[in-house]
PDB file of C-alpha atoms and ligand atoms in Angstrom:
ATOM      1  CA  MET A 235       0.000   0.000   0.000  1.00  0.00           C
ATOM      2  CA  LYS A 236       1.266   3.444  -0.949  1.00  0.00           C
ATOM      3  CA  CYS A 237       1.389   6.160   1.672  1.00  0.00           C
ATOM      4  CA  TYR A 238       1.685   9.810   0.681  1.00  0.00           C
ATOM      5  CA  ILE A 239       1.766  12.681   3.143  1.00  0.00           C
ATOM      6  CA  PHE A 240       0.791  16.337   2.757  1.00  0.00           C
ATOM      7  CA  VAL A 241       2.575  18.648   5.159  1.00  0.00           C
ATOM      8  CA  GLY A 242       2.408  22.419   5.483  1.00  0.00           C
ATOM      9  CA  PRO A 243       1.138  25.258   7.655  1.00  0.00           C
ATOM     10  CA  PRO A 244      -2.579  25.713   8.341  1.00  0.00           C
ATOM     11  CA  GLY A 245      -4.288  27.150   5.267  1.00  0.00           C
ATOM     12  CA  CYS A 246      -1.596  25.965   2.815  1.00  0.00           C
ATOM     13  CA  GLY A 247      -4.138  24.042   0.731  1.00  0.00           C
ATOM     14  CA  LYS A 248      -3.716  20.449   2.006  1.00  0.00           C
ATOM     15  CA  GLY A 249      -7.457  19.805   2.097  1.00  0.00           C
ATOM     16  CA  THR A 250      -8.165  21.581  -1.197  1.00  0.00           C
ATOM     17  CA  HIS A 251      -5.532  19.712  -3.162  1.00  0.00           C
ATOM     18  CA  SER A 252      -6.265  16.356  -1.530  1.00  0.00           C
ATOM     19  CA  VAL A 253      -9.467  16.181  -3.592  1.00  0.00           C
ATOM     20  CA  PRO A 254      -7.876  15.897  -7.068  1.00  0.00           C
ATOM     21  CA  VAL A 255      -4.883  13.909  -5.736  1.00  0.00           C
ATOM     22  CA  VAL A 256      -7.013  11.107  -4.274  1.00  0.00           C
ATOM     23  CA  ARG A 257      -9.181  11.099  -7.409  1.00  0.00           C
ATOM     24  CA  ASP A 258      -6.263  10.860  -9.855  1.00  0.00           C
ATOM     25  CA  PHE A 259      -4.044   8.496  -7.848  1.00  0.00           C
ATOM     26  CA  ASN A 260      -6.868   6.278  -6.498  1.00  0.00           C
ATOM     27  CA  LEU A 261      -6.029   6.979  -2.867  1.00  0.00           C
ATOM     28  CA  CYS A 262      -8.053   7.052   0.342  1.00  0.00           C
ATOM     29  CA  HIS A 263      -7.988  10.554   1.859  1.00  0.00           C
ATOM     30  CA  LEU A 264      -7.238  10.497   5.593  1.00  0.00           C
ATOM     31  CA  SER A 265      -7.517  13.907   7.217  1.00  0.00           C
ATOM     32  CA  THR A 266      -7.168  13.674  10.984  1.00  0.00           C
ATOM     33  CA  GLY A 267      -8.776  17.134  11.333  1.00  0.00           C
ATOM     34  CA  GLU A 268     -11.806  15.975   9.305  1.00  0.00           C
ATOM     35  CA  LEU A 269     -12.046  12.689  11.231  1.00  0.00           C
ATOM     36  CA  LEU A 270     -11.968  14.639  14.499  1.00  0.00           C
ATOM     37  CA  ARG A 271     -14.606  17.120  13.284  1.00  0.00           C
ATOM     38  CA  GLU A 272     -16.833  14.124  12.373  1.00  0.00           C
ATOM     39  CA  GLN A 273     -16.451  12.819  15.923  1.00  0.00           C
ATOM     40  CA  ILE A 274     -17.419  16.234  17.284  1.00  0.00           C
ATOM     41  CA  ALA A 275     -20.464  16.417  14.979  1.00  0.00           C
ATOM     42  CA  GLN A 276     -21.550  12.955  16.147  1.00  0.00           C
ATOM     43  CA  GLY A 277     -21.115  14.024  19.788  1.00  0.00           C
ATOM     44  CA  THR A 278     -18.916  11.024  20.677  1.00  0.00           C
ATOM     45  CA  GLU A 279     -16.814  10.916  23.847  1.00  0.00           C
ATOM     46  CA  LEU A 280     -13.655  11.269  21.734  1.00  0.00           C
ATOM     47  CA  GLY A 281     -15.188  14.282  19.974  1.00  0.00           C
ATOM     48  CA  LEU A 282     -16.090  15.938  23.259  1.00  0.00           C
ATOM     49  CA  LYS A 283     -12.527  15.517  24.535  1.00  0.00           C
ATOM     50  CA  ALA A 284     -10.988  16.793  21.279  1.00  0.00           C
ATOM     51  CA  LYS A 285     -13.242  19.835  20.839  1.00  0.00           C
ATOM     52  CA  SER A 286     -11.819  22.158  23.485  1.00  0.00           C
ATOM     53  CA  LEU A 287      -8.243  21.383  22.429  1.00  0.00           C
ATOM     54  CA  MET A 288      -9.061  21.964  18.762  1.00  0.00           C
ATOM     55  CA  ASP A 289     -11.038  25.148  19.388  1.00  0.00           C
ATOM     56  CA  ALA A 290      -8.006  26.618  21.170  1.00  0.00           C
ATOM     57  CA  GLY A 291      -5.706  25.586  18.300  1.00  0.00           C
ATOM     58  CA  ASN A 292      -3.891  22.938  20.352  1.00  0.00           C
ATOM     59  CA  PHE A 293      -3.068  19.383  19.310  1.00  0.00           C
ATOM     60  CA  VAL A 294      -5.091  16.421  20.495  1.00  0.00           C
ATOM     61  CA  PRO A 295      -3.067  13.593  22.098  1.00  0.00           C
ATOM     62  CA  ASP A 296      -1.016  11.320  19.813  1.00  0.00           C
ATOM     63  CA  GLU A 297      -2.863   8.163  20.860  1.00  0.00           C
ATOM     64  CA  VAL A 298      -6.172   9.655  19.712  1.00  0.00           C
ATOM     65  CA  VAL A 299      -5.049  10.518  16.164  1.00  0.00           C
ATOM     66  CA  GLU A 300      -2.878   7.412  15.847  1.00  0.00           C
ATOM     67  CA  GLY A 301      -5.797   5.185  16.880  1.00  0.00           C
ATOM     68  CA  MET A 302      -7.948   6.784  14.173  1.00  0.00           C
ATOM     69  CA  ILE A 303      -5.245   6.321  11.535  1.00  0.00           C
ATOM     70  CA  ALA A 304      -4.556   2.694  12.505  1.00  0.00           C
ATOM     71  CA  SER A 305      -8.227   1.772  12.277  1.00  0.00           C
ATOM     72  CA  GLN A 306      -8.382   3.268   8.770  1.00  0.00           C
ATOM     73  CA  PHE A 307      -5.253   1.339   7.718  1.00  0.00           C
ATOM     74  CA  ASP A 308      -6.959  -1.841   8.910  1.00  0.00           C
ATOM     75  CA  ASN A 309     -10.121  -1.128   6.939  1.00  0.00           C
ATOM     76  CA  PRO A 310      -9.007  -2.212   3.468  1.00  0.00           C
ATOM     77  CA  ARG A 311     -10.905  -0.752   0.564  1.00  0.00           C
ATOM     78  CA  ASN A 312     -10.401  -0.612  -3.134  1.00  0.00           C
ATOM     79  CA  PHE A 313      -7.610   1.980  -3.101  1.00  0.00           C
ATOM     80  CA  ASP A 314      -3.954   1.902  -4.119  1.00  0.00           C
ATOM     81  CA  GLY A 315      -3.012   3.566  -0.842  1.00  0.00           C
ATOM     82  CA  PHE A 316      -3.548   6.544   1.445  1.00  0.00           C
ATOM     83  CA  LEU A 317      -3.044  10.276   1.366  1.00  0.00           C
ATOM     84  CA  LEU A 318      -2.441  11.540   4.892  1.00  0.00           C
ATOM     85  CA  ASP A 319      -3.450  15.164   5.419  1.00  0.00           C
ATOM     86  CA  GLY A 320      -2.664  16.704   8.815  1.00  0.00           C
ATOM     87  CA  PHE A 321      -0.848  13.616  10.114  1.00  0.00           C
ATOM     88  CA  PRO A 322       1.925  13.226  11.191  1.00  0.00           C
ATOM     89  CA  ARG A 323       2.195  16.607  12.892  1.00  0.00           C
ATOM     90  CA  THR A 324       5.100  15.902  15.255  1.00  0.00           C
ATOM     91  CA  LEU A 325       8.358  13.936  15.076  1.00  0.00           C
ATOM     92  CA  GLY A 326       6.884  11.437  17.523  1.00  0.00           C
ATOM     93  CA  GLN A 327       3.902  10.885  15.232  1.00  0.00           C
ATOM     94  CA  ALA A 328       6.229  10.519  12.222  1.00  0.00           C
ATOM     95  CA  ARG A 329       8.192   7.786  14.003  1.00  0.00           C
ATOM     96  CA  ASP A 330       4.997   6.077  15.167  1.00  0.00           C
ATOM     97  CA  LEU A 331       3.692   6.189  11.589  1.00  0.00           C
ATOM     98  CA  ASP A 332       6.859   4.454  10.364  1.00  0.00           C
ATOM     99  CA  ALA A 333       6.251   1.706  12.933  1.00  0.00           C
ATOM    100  CA  MET A 334       2.549   1.409  12.008  1.00  0.00           C
ATOM    101  CA  LEU A 335       3.421   1.076   8.323  1.00  0.00           C
ATOM    102  CA  ALA A 336       6.318  -1.335   8.953  1.00  0.00           C
ATOM    103  CA  ALA A 337       3.957  -3.564  10.940  1.00  0.00           C
ATOM    104  CA  ARG A 338       1.790  -3.706   7.802  1.00  0.00           C
ATOM    105  CA  GLY A 339       4.720  -4.395   5.443  1.00  0.00           C
ATOM    106  CA  SER A 340       4.756  -0.866   4.064  1.00  0.00           C
ATOM    107  CA  GLU A 341       6.530   2.490   4.345  1.00  0.00           C
ATOM    108  CA  VAL A 342       6.031   6.179   3.531  1.00  0.00           C
ATOM    109  CA  THR A 343       6.093   6.609  -0.256  1.00  0.00           C
ATOM    110  CA  GLY A 344       6.764  10.345  -0.235  1.00  0.00           C
ATOM    111  CA  VAL A 345       5.945  13.643   1.417  1.00  0.00           C
ATOM    112  CA  ILE A 346       4.677  16.769  -0.341  1.00  0.00           C
ATOM    113  CA  GLY A 347       5.449  20.012   1.515  1.00  0.00           C
ATOM    114  CA  LEU A 348       3.010  22.742   0.482  1.00  0.00           C
ATOM    115  CA  MET A 349       4.583  26.062   1.396  1.00  0.00           C
ATOM    116  CA  ILE A 350       3.007  29.527   1.422  1.00  0.00           C
ATOM    117  CA  PRO A 351       4.078  32.839   3.023  1.00  0.00           C
ATOM    118  CA  GLU A 352       2.613  33.831   6.384  1.00  0.00           C
ATOM    119  CA  ASP A 353       0.481  36.731   5.106  1.00  0.00           C
ATOM    120  CA  LEU A 354      -1.235  34.321   2.719  1.00  0.00           C
ATOM    121  CA  ILE A 355      -1.756  31.783   5.529  1.00  0.00           C
ATOM    122  CA  ARG A 356      -3.678  34.385   7.527  1.00  0.00           C
ATOM    123  CA  ALA A 357      -5.684  35.653   4.542  1.00  0.00           C
ATOM    124  CA  ARG A 358      -6.707  32.142   3.500  1.00  0.00           C
ATOM    125  CA  ILE A 359      -7.694  31.045   7.009  1.00  0.00           C
ATOM    126  CA  LYS A 360      -9.857  34.138   7.433  1.00  0.00           C
ATOM    127  CA  GLY A 361     -11.531  33.502   4.072  1.00  0.00           C
ATOM    128  CA  ARG A 362     -12.187  29.893   5.091  1.00  0.00           C
ATOM    129  CA  ALA A 363     -13.657  30.988   8.448  1.00  0.00           C
ATOM    130  CA  VAL A 364     -16.448  32.785   6.607  1.00  0.00           C
ATOM    131  CA  ILE A 365     -17.232  29.729   4.451  1.00  0.00           C
ATOM    132  CA  GLU A 366     -16.726  26.814   6.856  1.00  0.00           C
ATOM    133  CA  GLY A 367     -17.404  28.430  10.234  1.00  0.00           C
ATOM    134  CA  ARG A 368     -14.567  26.625  12.051  1.00  0.00           C
ATOM    135  CA  ALA A 369     -14.047  28.004  15.565  1.00  0.00           C
ATOM    136  CA  ASP A 370     -10.265  27.617  15.232  1.00  0.00           C
ATOM    137  CA  ASP A 371     -10.234  29.805  12.089  1.00  0.00           C
ATOM    138  CA  ALA A 372     -12.118  32.756  13.525  1.00  0.00           C
ATOM    139  CA  ASN A 373      -9.764  34.369  16.000  1.00  0.00           C
ATOM    140  CA  ASP A 374      -6.327  35.961  15.408  1.00  0.00           C
ATOM    141  CA  GLU A 375      -4.865  34.657  18.657  1.00  0.00           C
ATOM    142  CA  ILE A 376      -5.857  31.067  17.859  1.00  0.00           C
ATOM    143  CA  ILE A 377      -4.554  31.375  14.304  1.00  0.00           C
ATOM    144  CA  THR A 378      -1.226  32.658  15.676  1.00  0.00           C
ATOM    145  CA  ASN A 379      -1.095  29.744  18.116  1.00  0.00           C
ATOM    146  CA  ARG A 380      -1.615  27.263  15.262  1.00  0.00           C
ATOM    147  CA  ILE A 381       1.064  28.899  13.104  1.00  0.00           C
ATOM    148  CA  ASN A 382       3.548  28.923  16.005  1.00  0.00           C
ATOM    149  CA  THR A 383       2.730  25.317  16.874  1.00  0.00           C
ATOM    150  CA  TYR A 384       3.303  24.384  13.233  1.00  0.00           C
ATOM    151  CA  HIS A 385       6.790  25.976  13.277  1.00  0.00           C
ATOM    152  CA  GLU A 386       7.724  24.487  16.617  1.00  0.00           C
ATOM    153  CA  LYS A 387       6.276  20.982  16.417  1.00  0.00           C
ATOM    154  CA  THR A 388       5.513  20.119  12.800  1.00  0.00           C
ATOM    155  CA  GLU A 389       8.355  21.722  10.833  1.00  0.00           C
ATOM    156  CA  PRO A 390      10.966  19.312  12.286  1.00  0.00           C
ATOM    157  CA  ILE A 391       9.314  16.447  10.405  1.00  0.00           C
ATOM    158  CA  ILE A 392      10.464  18.057   7.148  1.00  0.00           C
ATOM    159  CA  ASP A 393      14.128  17.410   8.012  1.00  0.00           C
ATOM    160  CA  TYR A 394      13.184  13.904   9.143  1.00  0.00           C
ATOM    161  CA  TYR A 395      11.771  13.072   5.704  1.00  0.00           C
ATOM    162  CA  LYS A 396      14.520  15.024   3.883  1.00  0.00           C
ATOM    163  CA  SER A 397      17.115  12.825   5.565  1.00  0.00           C
ATOM    164  CA  LYS A 398      15.287   9.791   4.162  1.00  0.00           C
ATOM    165  CA  GLY A 399      15.171  11.324   0.655  1.00  0.00           C
ATOM    166  CA  LYS A 400      11.362  11.394   0.776  1.00  0.00           C
ATOM    167  CA  TYR A 401      10.593  15.122   0.849  1.00  0.00           C
ATOM    168  CA  TYR A 402       9.303  17.024  -2.203  1.00  0.00           C
ATOM    169  CA  GLU A 403       8.477  20.719  -1.839  1.00  0.00           C
ATOM    170  CA  VAL A 404       5.819  22.619  -3.785  1.00  0.00           C
ATOM    171  CA  ASP A 405       5.208  26.379  -3.858  1.00  0.00           C
ATOM    172  CA  GLY A 406       1.579  26.497  -2.701  1.00  0.00           C
ATOM    173  CA  ASP A 407       0.943  29.971  -4.088  1.00  0.00           C
ATOM    174  CA  GLY A 408      -0.128  29.561  -7.695  1.00  0.00           C
ATOM    175  CA  GLY A 409      -1.761  32.977  -7.982  1.00  0.00           C
ATOM    176  CA  PRO A 410      -5.414  33.970  -7.578  1.00  0.00           C
ATOM    177  CA  GLY A 411      -8.589  32.007  -8.236  1.00  0.00           C
ATOM    178  CA  GLU A 412      -9.227  28.672  -9.903  1.00  0.00           C
ATOM    179  CA  GLU A 413      -6.262  29.153 -12.276  1.00  0.00           C
ATOM    180  CA  GLY A 414      -3.968  29.461  -9.244  1.00  0.00           C
ATOM    181  CA  LYS A 415      -5.353  26.249  -7.732  1.00  0.00           C
ATOM    182  CA  LEU A 416      -4.876  24.370 -11.003  1.00  0.00           C
ATOM    183  CA  GLU A 417      -1.299  25.616 -11.216  1.00  0.00           C
ATOM    184  CA  VAL A 418      -0.504  24.343  -7.704  1.00  0.00           C
ATOM    185  CA  TYR A 419      -2.133  21.006  -8.483  1.00  0.00           C
ATOM    186  CA  ARG A 420       0.004  20.727 -11.634  1.00  0.00           C
ATOM    187  CA  ARG A 421       3.118  21.289  -9.484  1.00  0.00           C
ATOM    188  CA  ILE A 422       1.957  18.630  -7.003  1.00  0.00           C
ATOM    189  CA  ARG A 423       1.409  16.096  -9.790  1.00  0.00           C
ATOM    190  CA  VAL A 424       4.928  16.708 -11.120  1.00  0.00           C
ATOM    191  CA  GLN A 425       6.362  15.872  -7.683  1.00  0.00           C
ATOM    192  CA  MET A 426       4.109  12.866  -7.130  1.00  0.00           C
ATOM    193  CA  GLU A 427       5.076  11.436 -10.473  1.00  0.00           C
ATOM    194  CA  LYS A 428       8.753  11.780  -9.430  1.00  0.00           C
ATOM    195  CA  MET A 429       7.996   9.630  -6.366  1.00  0.00           C
ATOM    196  CA  GLU A 430       6.420   7.002  -8.578  1.00  0.00           C
ATOM    197  CA  GLY A 431       9.910   6.732 -10.143  1.00  0.00           C
TER     198      GLY A 431
HETATM  199  P1  AMP B 686      -6.737  20.467  10.507  1.00  0.00           P
HETATM  200  O1  AMP B 686      -8.104  20.216   9.942  1.00  0.00           O
HETATM  201  O2  AMP B 686      -5.684  19.572   9.905  1.00  0.00           O
HETATM  202  O3  AMP B 686      -6.343  21.936  10.454  1.00  0.00           O
HETATM  203  O4  AMP B 686      -6.801  20.075  12.055  1.00  0.00           O
HETATM  204  C1  AMP B 686      -7.636  20.758  12.945  1.00  0.00           C
HETATM  205  C2  AMP B 686      -7.217  20.496  14.373  1.00  0.00           C
HETATM  206  O5  AMP B 686      -7.353  19.089  14.657  1.00  0.00           O
HETATM  207  C3  AMP B 686      -5.776  20.815  14.712  1.00  0.00           C
HETATM  208  O6  AMP B 686      -5.566  22.188  15.004  1.00  0.00           O
HETATM  209  C4  AMP B 686      -5.576  19.918  15.950  1.00  0.00           C
HETATM  210  O7  AMP B 686      -6.220  20.465  17.074  1.00  0.00           O
HETATM  211  C5  AMP B 686      -6.335  18.662  15.562  1.00  0.00           C
HETATM  212  N1  AMP B 686      -5.449  17.711  14.849  1.00  0.00           N
HETATM  213  C6  AMP B 686      -5.549  17.321  13.536  1.00  0.00           C
HETATM  214  N2  AMP B 686      -4.578  16.448  13.218  1.00  0.00           N
HETATM  215  C7  AMP B 686      -3.823  16.285  14.334  1.00  0.00           C
HETATM  216  C8  AMP B 686      -2.657  15.533  14.644  1.00  0.00           C
HETATM  217  N3  AMP B 686      -2.028  14.780  13.709  1.00  0.00           N
HETATM  218  N4  AMP B 686      -2.165  15.600  15.910  1.00  0.00           N
HETATM  219  C9  AMP B 686      -2.760  16.349  16.851  1.00  0.00           C
HETATM  220  N5  AMP B 686      -3.853  17.105  16.636  1.00  0.00           N
HETATM  221  C10 AMP B 686      -4.393  17.078  15.388  1.00  0.00           C
END
């Protein structure tokens, strides 16, 4: 089973570009943020525990997200692999993912880093807040916390994957509108095809 990862700051376009990637590469999209929001919507115990952490822009515990990912890995469907979006988010999670994949006879295929400048991060998150109504998108302080947490906790995974020769970076700013999105997707495809060898 193939395993691709999208990494990048909040608002970089991971969710947006996951849609055509999973369609064109026949992958199962696994977004830990989406899976958590589903739990919240269903009012489960896990959702209740995650909500206050998420609303404040803090991470939920590793065992929660890793449990969700493992159960998806063990639910085989007609896909060629997975696209992980929002996981791993820490070095610990990256190492745990390697162990989870190794236990299933697999490994990370490649990592796409979607990078955008900080002013664009803030503009995009604010635009999304109006459309999606996410509590963690609405407030400057929470947005700042998420950006800082990204730099502090998530960025180190880039060097981890670079050292394994698995990191491929894409400029996530393709310009305005639909044309800009298509341009970024074209760049992503170029990198994913490199991973295919
Ligand atoms: P996202 O939709 O990827 O922006 O995630 C929304 C929120 O869900 C994050 O700010 C975290 O609170 C939580 N979350 C998602 N993925 C993870 C993860 N891998 N580890 C810890 N918390 C996560």
